[in-house]
Amino acid sequence: MSGHSEYTHVASRRVAVSCNAAFAFMSDPALLGQWSLGCFQTQQVGDSNVFKGLSLFGTGGTHVRIEPLPDLSMIRYWVGAPDALVPRISAFITPFSDQDCIVAMLAVLTPGMDGERWASLCRTHETELDLIKSQLETNFRLS
């Protein structure tokens, strides 16, 4: 399920795992590198809490800092240049039943992002949520 406005896009999936499992998965920088099409194969940048991954769209590297907020059941992804990260993506983990949860991702339009780039980002998040759901439910790991 998804929806968007001129400035935001929200996509969600019902996932057959616990909220704790989904939160841990979405907070793990190494696992980000196996589902994020814009930040594949993440690597830590020095000793910082910033990671860099390869964009599978051929646009170079993406820098991200993951901010888990467990009291809010939210993970905030700060994205951009290493010295100018902005909180552009947020994930929310919500219980659905005893055995599954809802994983939702919210993307926010940034200044300078044109309509084509925004539409691509929205489509990408739909695909990424399909990957997240599949990888969580099958316990898939690249390494």
GROMACS .gro file of C-alpha atoms in nm:
model
  143
    1MET     CA    1   0.000   0.000   0.000
    2SER     CA    2   0.126   0.348  -0.078
    3GLY     CA    3   0.033   0.708  -0.115
    4HIS     CA    4   0.200   1.036  -0.184
    5SER     CA    5   0.150   1.406  -0.198
    6GLU     CA    6   0.351   1.674  -0.367
    7TYR     CA    7   0.608   1.666  -0.083
    8THR     CA    8   0.590   1.322   0.080
    9HIS     CA    9   0.557   0.957  -0.014
   10VAL     CA   10   0.452   0.677   0.221
   11ALA     CA   11   0.472   0.306   0.140
   12SER     CA   12   0.403   0.015   0.374
   13ARG     CA   13   0.392  -0.363   0.390
   14ARG     CA   14   0.254  -0.613   0.640
   15VAL     CA   15   0.546  -0.835   0.738
   16ALA     CA   16   0.523  -1.171   0.916
   17VAL     CA   17   0.789  -1.099   1.180
   18SER     CA   18   0.791  -0.933   1.520
   19CYS     CA   19   0.833  -0.558   1.560
   20ASN     CA   20   1.166  -0.621   1.733
   21ALA     CA   21   1.298  -0.824   1.439
   22ALA     CA   22   1.185  -0.563   1.187
   23PHE     CA   23   1.331  -0.277   1.393
   24ALA     CA   24   1.668  -0.452   1.426
   25PHE     CA   25   1.676  -0.527   1.053
   26MET     CA   26   1.588  -0.172   0.951
   27SER     CA   27   1.846  -0.026   1.194
   28ASP     CA   28   2.139  -0.240   1.077
   29PRO     CA   29   2.373  -0.056   0.834
   30ALA     CA   30   2.508  -0.381   0.689
   31LEU     CA   31   2.154  -0.499   0.611
   32LEU     CA   32   2.065  -0.159   0.464
   33GLY     CA   33   2.320  -0.244   0.199
   34GLN     CA   34   2.121  -0.545   0.081
   35TRP     CA   35   1.778  -0.382   0.040
   36SER     CA   36   1.844  -0.014  -0.035
   37LEU     CA   37   1.881   0.030  -0.410
   38GLY     CA   38   2.046   0.367  -0.351
   39CYS     CA   39   2.293   0.245  -0.087
   40PHE     CA   40   2.400  -0.106  -0.184
   41GLN     CA   41   2.695  -0.275  -0.009
   42THR     CA   42   2.726  -0.021   0.272
   43GLN     CA   43   3.067   0.044   0.425
   44GLN     CA   44   3.144   0.247   0.736
   45VAL     CA   45   3.322   0.578   0.669
   46GLY     CA   46   3.624   0.573   0.900
   47ASP     CA   47   3.529   0.551   1.267
   48SER     CA   48   3.214   0.762   1.219
   49ASN     CA   49   2.851   0.656   1.235
   50VAL     CA   50   2.818   0.747   0.866
   51PHE     CA   51   2.805   0.477   0.600
   52LYS     CA   52   2.853   0.492   0.226
   53GLY     CA   53   2.685   0.269  -0.026
   54LEU     CA   54   2.673   0.232  -0.402
   55SER     CA   55   2.369   0.354  -0.590
   56LEU     CA   56   2.247   0.084  -0.827
   57PHE     CA   57   2.115   0.367  -1.046
   58GLY     CA   58   2.472   0.453  -1.147
   59THR     CA   59   2.472   0.788  -0.969
   60GLY     CA   60   2.774   0.713  -0.750
   61GLY     CA   61   2.784   0.677  -0.376
   62THR     CA   62   2.524   0.761  -0.114
   63HIS     CA   63   2.609   0.859   0.242
   64VAL     CA   64   2.370   0.774   0.524
   65ARG     CA   65   2.354   0.788   0.901
   66ILE     CA   66   2.096   0.565   1.067
   67GLU     CA   67   1.927   0.705   1.377
   68PRO     CA   68   1.723   0.436   1.558
   69LEU     CA   69   1.453   0.585   1.780
   70PRO     CA   70   1.316   0.278   1.963
   71ASP     CA   71   1.082   0.474   2.193
   72LEU     CA   72   0.903   0.597   1.881
   73SER     CA   73   0.933   0.267   1.687
   74MET     CA   74   1.103   0.477   1.421
   75ILE     CA   75   1.431   0.476   1.231
   76ARG     CA   76   1.545   0.802   1.074
   77TYR     CA   77   1.784   0.790   0.777
   78TRP     CA   78   1.999   1.098   0.731
   79VAL     CA   79   2.104   1.110   0.364
   80GLY     CA   80   2.329   1.330   0.151
   81ALA     CA   81   2.684   1.458   0.141
   82PRO     CA   82   2.887   1.338   0.442
   83ASP     CA   83   2.908   1.690   0.586
   84ALA     CA   84   2.548   1.787   0.504
   85LEU     CA   85   2.323   1.490   0.587
   86VAL     CA   86   1.950   1.564   0.608
   87PRO     CA   87   1.671   1.350   0.762
   88ARG     CA   88   1.506   1.253   0.434
   89ILE     CA   89   1.371   0.901   0.499
   90SER     CA   90   1.197   0.757   0.806
   91ALA     CA   91   1.079   0.403   0.874
   92PHE     CA   92   0.805   0.318   1.120
   93ILE     CA   93   0.743  -0.025   1.272
   94THR     CA   94   0.391  -0.082   1.405
   95PRO     CA   95   0.244  -0.400   1.557
   96PHE     CA   96  -0.034  -0.559   1.353
   97SER     CA   97  -0.089  -0.880   1.549
   98ASP     CA   98   0.111  -1.106   1.778
   99GLN     CA   99   0.299  -1.247   1.480
  100ASP     CA  100   0.338  -0.963   1.234
  101CYS     CA  101   0.389  -0.592   1.195
  102ILE     CA  102   0.357  -0.306   0.951
  103VAL     CA  103   0.678  -0.158   0.811
  104ALA     CA  104   0.620   0.186   0.662
  105MET     CA  105   0.864   0.422   0.494
  106LEU     CA  106   0.815   0.796   0.462
  107ALA     CA  107   1.018   0.994   0.208
  108VAL     CA  108   1.031   1.373   0.202
  109LEU     CA  109   1.099   1.580  -0.108
  110THR     CA  110   1.416   1.787  -0.079
  111PRO     CA  111   1.486   2.121  -0.244
  112GLY     CA  112   1.646   2.075  -0.583
  113MET     CA  113   1.494   1.730  -0.645
  114ASP     CA  114   1.315   1.747  -0.980
  115GLY     CA  115   0.991   1.567  -1.064
  116GLU     CA  116   1.158   1.279  -1.246
  117ARG     CA  117   1.397   1.210  -0.956
  118TRP     CA  118   1.107   1.231  -0.705
  119ALA     CA  119   0.894   0.987  -0.906
  120SER     CA  120   1.189   0.747  -0.927
  121LEU     CA  121   1.244   0.769  -0.550
  122CYS     CA  122   0.876   0.689  -0.486
  123ARG     CA  123   0.887   0.383  -0.715
  124THR     CA  124   1.215   0.273  -0.558
  125HIS     CA  125   1.067   0.275  -0.209
  126GLU     CA  126   0.787   0.047  -0.323
  127THR     CA  127   1.044  -0.203  -0.452
  128GLU     CA  128   1.262  -0.166  -0.143
  129LEU     CA  129   0.967  -0.251   0.080
  130ASP     CA  130   0.907  -0.566  -0.124
  131LEU     CA  131   1.274  -0.657  -0.067
  132ILE     CA  132   1.249  -0.577   0.305
  133LYS     CA  133   0.938  -0.793   0.345
  134SER     CA  134   1.092  -1.085   0.156
  135GLN     CA  135   1.428  -1.067   0.333
  136LEU     CA  136   1.268  -1.043   0.677
  137GLU     CA  137   1.025  -1.329   0.619
  138THR     CA  138   1.291  -1.561   0.474
  139ASN     CA  139   1.576  -1.443   0.700
  140PHE     CA  140   1.778  -1.377   0.383
  141ARG     CA  141   2.130  -1.240   0.433
  142LEU     CA  142   2.395  -1.178   0.166
  143SER     CA  143   2.683  -1.267   0.396
   0.00000   0.00000   0.00000
